[in-house]
C-alpha positions as a printed Julia matrix, in Angstrom:
394×3 Matrix{Float64}:
 -11.7    29.34    2.14
 -12.44   25.64    2.86
  -9.74   23.08    2.18
  -9.97   20.76   -0.8
  -7.86   17.65   -0.33
  -7.63   15.09   -3.12
  -6.61   11.45   -2.85
  -5.48    9.76   -6.08
  -5.33    5.96   -6.15
  -4.31    4.04   -9.29
  -6.61    1.11  -10.1
  -5.01   -2.37   -9.79
  -1.75   -0.64  -10.6
   0.67   -3.49  -11.42
  -1.96   -5.45  -13.34
  -3.12   -2.34  -15.2
   0.46   -1.58  -16.33
   0.8    -5.11  -17.7
  -2.48   -4.9   -19.59
  -1.48   -1.52  -20.97
   1.84   -2.88  -22.21
   0.18   -5.99  -23.69
  -3.1    -5.01  -25.35
  -3.83   -8.67  -26.09
  -4.24   -9.22  -22.33
  -6.92   -6.56  -21.89
 -10.28   -7.91  -20.81
  -8.7   -11.16  -19.6
  -8.1   -12.17  -15.97
  -4.48  -11.27  -15.16
  -2.46  -12.12  -12.07
   0.83  -10.54  -11.05
   2.79  -12.79   -8.72
   4.27  -16.25   -8.6
   4.0   -18.55  -11.61
   1.35  -21.31  -11.57
   2.68  -24.5   -10.04
   5.23  -22.67   -7.9
   5.12  -21.52   -4.32
   4.03  -17.95   -3.89
   1.13  -15.58   -3.62
  -0.81  -13.11   -5.74
   0.81   -9.66   -5.6
  -2.17   -8.06   -7.33
  -4.65   -8.93  -10.03
  -6.88   -7.29  -12.61
 -10.52   -6.57  -11.95
 -11.4    -9.37  -14.35
  -9.61  -11.79  -11.99
 -11.2   -10.27   -8.9
 -14.62  -11.29  -10.18
 -13.56  -14.89   -9.49
 -12.77  -14.08   -5.86
  -9.01  -13.72   -6.36
  -7.24  -11.12   -4.24
  -3.8    -9.96   -3.13
  -1.89  -12.35   -0.86
  -3.98  -15.34   -1.97
  -1.83  -18.46   -2.46
  -1.21  -18.91   -6.16
  -2.36  -22.53   -6.11
  -5.74  -21.41   -4.75
  -6.01  -18.61   -7.31
  -5.28  -21.0   -10.2
  -8.11  -23.29   -9.09
 -10.57  -20.39   -9.25
  -9.48  -18.8   -12.5
 -10.39  -19.84  -16.07
  -7.84  -21.24  -18.56
  -7.45  -17.92  -20.43
  -5.94  -16.24  -17.35
  -2.58  -14.51  -17.83
   0.11  -14.95  -15.16
   3.07  -12.58  -15.04
   5.96  -11.97  -12.69
   6.19   -8.46  -11.22
   8.49   -5.85  -12.76
   9.09   -3.51   -9.85
  11.56   -1.21  -11.6
   9.11   -0.73  -14.47
   6.23    0.03  -12.11
   8.44    2.5   -10.27
   9.2     4.32  -13.52
   5.49    4.56  -14.38
   4.87    5.84  -10.85
   7.45    8.59  -11.38
   5.63    9.69  -14.53
   2.33    9.83  -12.66
   3.8    11.86   -9.81
   5.22   14.3   -12.36
   1.73   14.76  -13.78
   0.36   15.49  -10.32
   3.17   17.96   -9.61
   2.21   19.87  -12.77
  -1.32   20.26  -11.43
  -0.59   21.26   -7.82
   2.62   22.26   -6.05
   1.37   20.47   -2.93
   1.67   16.75   -3.65
   2.43   14.12   -1.01
   3.27   10.7    -2.36
   2.28    8.0     0.13
   3.03    4.87   -1.92
   3.97    3.76   -5.41
   0.37    4.15   -6.6
  -1.29    6.8    -4.44
  -0.85   10.41   -3.39
  -2.56   13.33   -1.68
  -2.89   16.77   -3.29
  -4.02   20.09   -1.86
  -6.17   21.55   -4.66
  -7.75   24.32   -2.59
  -6.38   27.09   -4.78
  -7.18   25.51   -8.14
 -10.85   26.38   -8.39
 -10.0    29.81   -9.84
  -7.61   28.24  -12.37
  -9.44   25.06  -13.4
 -12.99   25.25  -12.1
 -15.26   23.26   -9.82
 -13.77   20.46   -7.67
 -15.23   17.75   -9.89
 -13.62   19.39  -12.92
 -10.27   19.4   -11.08
 -10.7    15.7   -10.32
 -11.6    14.89  -13.91
  -8.62   16.91  -15.11
  -6.31   14.81  -12.93
  -7.84   11.58  -14.23
  -7.64   12.74  -17.86
  -4.0    13.83  -17.58
  -2.97   10.55  -15.96
  -4.73    8.6   -18.69
  -3.12   10.76  -21.38
   0.37   10.48  -19.87
   0.52    6.77  -18.98
  -2.68    5.19  -20.3
  -4.0     4.18  -16.86
  -7.11    4.89  -14.83
  -7.18    6.33  -11.33
  -9.88    6.66   -8.71
 -10.07   10.13   -7.19
 -11.65   11.28   -3.96
 -12.05   14.93   -2.92
 -13.03   16.13    0.53
 -12.29   18.66    3.24
  -9.51   16.53    4.78
  -7.33   13.45    4.26
  -9.72   10.97    5.91
 -12.69   11.95    3.75
 -10.6    12.15    0.56
  -9.19    8.66    1.13
 -12.6     7.13    1.82
 -14.05    8.96   -1.17
 -11.43    7.52   -3.54
 -12.42    4.02   -2.38
 -16.13    4.63   -2.84
 -16.41    4.05   -6.6
 -13.4     2.02   -7.73
 -12.33    1.47  -10.42
 -12.07    4.72  -12.41
 -14.2     6.59   -9.9
 -14.55   10.25   -8.99
 -16.25   11.16   -5.72
 -16.63   14.61   -4.21
 -17.74   14.94   -0.58
 -18.57   18.54    0.24
 -18.32   19.65    3.89
 -22.09   19.6     4.34
 -22.21   16.01    2.97
 -19.63   14.51    5.33
 -22.12   13.31    7.94
 -24.3    11.41    5.49
 -21.24   10.05    3.7
 -19.73    8.59    6.87
 -22.88    7.44    8.63
 -23.4     3.99    7.03
 -19.71    3.02    7.07
 -18.42    0.42    9.56
 -16.45    1.7    12.52
 -13.35    0.02   11.14
 -12.83    2.84    8.61
 -11.88    5.15   11.48
  -8.2     5.29   12.39
  -7.49    3.74   15.78
 -10.23    1.1    15.81
  -8.26   -2.0    16.69
  -7.73   -4.77   19.2
  -8.94   -2.82   22.23
 -11.31   -0.31   20.69
 -13.48   -2.57   18.51
 -14.73   -4.85   21.34
 -15.52   -1.82   23.52
 -17.53   -0.24   20.73
 -19.34   -3.55   20.22
 -20.23   -3.59   23.93
 -21.81   -0.17   23.44
 -23.85   -1.59   20.55
 -21.97    0.53   18.03
 -21.12   -0.87   14.58
 -21.31    2.13   12.22
 -19.8     5.59   12.15
 -23.29    7.06   12.34
 -23.81    5.27   15.65
 -20.5     6.63   16.93
 -21.73   10.13   16.06
 -24.69    9.64   18.38
 -22.42    9.14   21.38
 -21.18   12.11   23.35
 -17.53   12.98   23.69
 -17.76   12.25   27.41
 -19.14    8.74   26.76
 -16.41    7.89   24.27
 -13.67    9.21   26.55
 -15.11    7.26   29.47
 -15.18    3.92   27.63
 -12.17    4.3    25.33
  -9.83    6.6    27.19
  -9.28   10.32   26.74
  -7.01   10.14   23.7
  -8.74    7.4    21.71
 -12.22    8.63   22.62
 -11.39   12.14   21.44
  -9.85   10.88   18.18
 -12.86    8.73   17.31
 -15.29   11.49   18.22
 -13.52   13.91   15.93
 -13.25   11.46   13.03
 -16.91   10.47   13.31
 -17.74   14.17   13.02
 -15.59   14.33    9.89
 -12.76   16.22   11.59
  -9.28   15.1    10.5
  -5.92   16.34    9.24
  -6.41   18.71    6.31
  -2.76   19.27    5.45
  -0.62   17.84    2.64
   3.08   17.4     3.45
   5.09   17.38    0.21
   8.48   17.76    1.89
   7.92   15.63    4.99
  10.93   13.34    5.48
   9.96    9.7     5.21
  10.77    8.01    8.51
  10.04    4.49    7.29
   9.0     2.46    4.26
   6.46   -0.26    4.83
   3.95   -2.5     3.12
   1.3    -4.73    4.62
  -1.58   -6.88    3.47
  -4.81   -7.95    5.11
  -6.08  -11.46    4.38
  -9.78  -11.69    3.51
  -9.84  -14.89    5.58
  -7.52  -15.56    8.5
  -4.45  -17.64    7.62
  -2.56  -20.06    9.86
  -0.58  -22.08    7.27
   3.14  -21.23    7.8
   4.01  -21.69    4.12
   1.41  -19.13    3.03
   2.59  -16.67    5.67
   6.22  -17.17    4.65
   5.44  -16.66    0.96
   3.37  -13.56    1.71
   6.11  -12.11    3.88
   8.64  -12.72    1.11
   6.44  -10.84   -1.36
   5.92   -7.92    1.06
   9.67   -7.74    1.72
  10.31   -7.54   -2.01
   7.93   -4.6    -2.34
   9.57   -2.8     0.59
  12.96   -3.41   -1.03
  11.8    -1.97   -4.35
  10.3     1.12   -2.69
  13.46    1.67   -0.64
  15.71    1.43   -3.68
  13.45    3.77   -5.6
  13.69    6.28   -2.73
  17.46    5.65   -2.53
  17.11    4.63    1.11
  18.83    1.95    3.16
  17.77    1.07    6.69
  19.14   -0.77    9.68
  15.8    -1.56   11.39
  13.42   -4.2    10.03
   9.99   -4.28   11.67
   7.45   -7.08   11.47
   3.79   -6.21   11.97
   1.25   -8.94   12.53
  -2.41   -8.91   13.49
  -3.78  -12.09   14.98
  -7.44  -13.03   15.23
  -9.49  -11.04   16.01
  -7.65   -7.69   16.56
  -4.49   -8.62   18.46
  -1.74   -6.54   16.84
   1.99   -6.98   17.53
   5.17   -5.41   16.19
   8.7    -6.79   16.51
  11.89   -5.09   15.32
  15.47   -6.13   14.65
  18.48   -3.89   14.09
  20.88   -5.06   11.4
  24.63   -4.54   11.52
  24.66   -2.58    8.25
  21.95   -0.61    6.45
  20.34   -2.38    3.51
  17.57   -2.28    0.94
  18.11   -5.9    -0.14
  14.91   -7.95   -0.32
  16.56  -11.14    0.95
  18.04   -9.44    4.02
  14.73   -7.76    4.82
  12.79  -11.0     4.43
  15.2   -13.08    6.51
  15.08  -10.57    9.37
  11.27  -10.39    9.28
  10.79  -14.14    9.04
  13.19  -14.78   11.91
  11.17  -12.33   14.01
   8.02  -14.25   13.18
   9.58  -17.6    14.07
  11.09  -16.3    17.3
   7.7   -15.04   18.5
   6.24  -18.56   18.22
   2.93  -17.55   16.62
   2.77  -20.82   14.69
  -0.73  -22.23   14.46
  -2.45  -18.96   15.32
  -4.76  -17.35   12.79
  -3.24  -14.27   11.14
  -5.37  -11.45    9.75
  -2.65   -9.0     8.64
   1.07   -9.19    8.02
   3.5    -6.45    7.05
   7.14   -5.35    6.97
   8.77   -1.99    7.57
  12.26   -0.64    6.97
  13.61    2.34    8.92
  16.66    3.55   10.78
  18.32    5.5     7.99
  21.96    6.34    8.69
  22.46    9.9     9.94
  24.33   10.77    6.74
  21.56    9.35    4.54
  19.99   12.29    2.76
  18.25   10.26    0.11
  21.29    8.65   -1.48
  23.43   11.64   -2.46
  26.48   10.26   -0.67
  26.24    7.16   -2.87
  26.02    9.27   -5.98
  28.69   11.84   -5.25
  30.83   10.09   -2.61
  34.18    8.4    -3.06
  34.94    4.81   -3.92
  35.53    4.13   -0.24
  31.77    3.85    0.32
  30.29    1.86   -2.56
  26.74    0.58   -2.66
  26.5    -2.78   -0.82
  26.71   -5.72   -3.21
  23.2    -7.16   -2.5
  21.61   -3.82   -3.44
  23.56   -3.61   -6.71
  22.48   -7.17   -7.47
  18.81   -6.4    -6.77
  18.89   -3.32   -8.98
  20.58   -5.29  -11.79
  18.02   -8.1   -11.59
  15.15   -5.61  -11.82
  16.74   -3.87  -14.81
  17.13   -7.19  -16.66
  13.53   -8.19  -15.91
  12.27   -4.82  -17.06
  14.12   -5.01  -20.4
  13.85   -8.7   -21.28
  10.73   -9.8   -19.42
   9.84  -11.01  -15.94
  10.99  -14.6   -16.56
  14.42  -13.63  -17.93
  16.33  -14.08  -14.67
  15.85  -14.93  -11.04
  17.91  -15.62   -7.95
  19.43  -19.07   -7.86
  19.55  -19.57   -4.08
  16.62  -20.17   -1.8
  12.91  -20.47   -2.66
  11.75  -18.47   -5.63
  10.36  -15.15   -4.51
   6.55  -15.21   -4.78
   6.03  -11.74   -6.12
């Protein structure tokens, strides 16, 4: 029996939650991030705002210049979004026992055995969309395919509120017109070599032999790209796979070299990593900075902290110091991201914090972060903020 892998991706998740909670904001451009007139970047925005060319990680000052006066600006409520995410994941778990959450707003499901219970794959996908809408009042884009790669690309094909099924016999035609960049592993070294071969689309990769790809790209990379171009990829869902790291990254539509924009973006990404870590009840000792310079020059730098943390300020300071120490100032940046890893050996998801003795309390910065999020969630995003340092951009 062929595999059926589903990828579920919530549409403009943070912005959609805000419009759901405030019906008067529906249909209006809405930006989640820093307040107008303050330093910071766009965390995410509604589709109404995207029509004006606004996107994640755009400096707020630039977004304000593009958007009309009726635009709504709100500060993020990470604890609230995390709670909505938990409700969505519970819906997915009721549909399939094989659910792998990959971020706050997306997950993979193995729905191979549901055709006898629910019906055709498109009916399964529509059932997932309907149940999410009924449970939390949000839309999701769903992709279904024979493996993770195809399911992910299918969910992106018709956003927002899309449903795309790619049957095994349709994989070739589905992939053919896509740019090579959709394939995993096409980066700083691979992209120029493919360009030298005159290859720009997946369909053109498919026309090359395995021997040619291995010769020009190396045995490992050549084999991986050959398989992906043929539609061959991992077809497993890993619901119980231990999470080795928590990370977030953003790609700029246009390369950025302004240090203030990069600093604000990194602060926002660190805040999201912090929220995800606290939601997962994880604390890490290793902070990793990922940066991609123009055109495909990718670097990672890591720093080990003295104590494990999930505090957004500690994560940001470590990542920003890594950036400054590398002396990339003035160079155009295409992507920037932060990761947290290095869980203590006794960290089994936070149970020692819950059931342990008073000799090992939660570190003070993490209690503070959790308290701030709870206050924002209850009384509104502008109710409280940190008093030291620049205001977090989102």
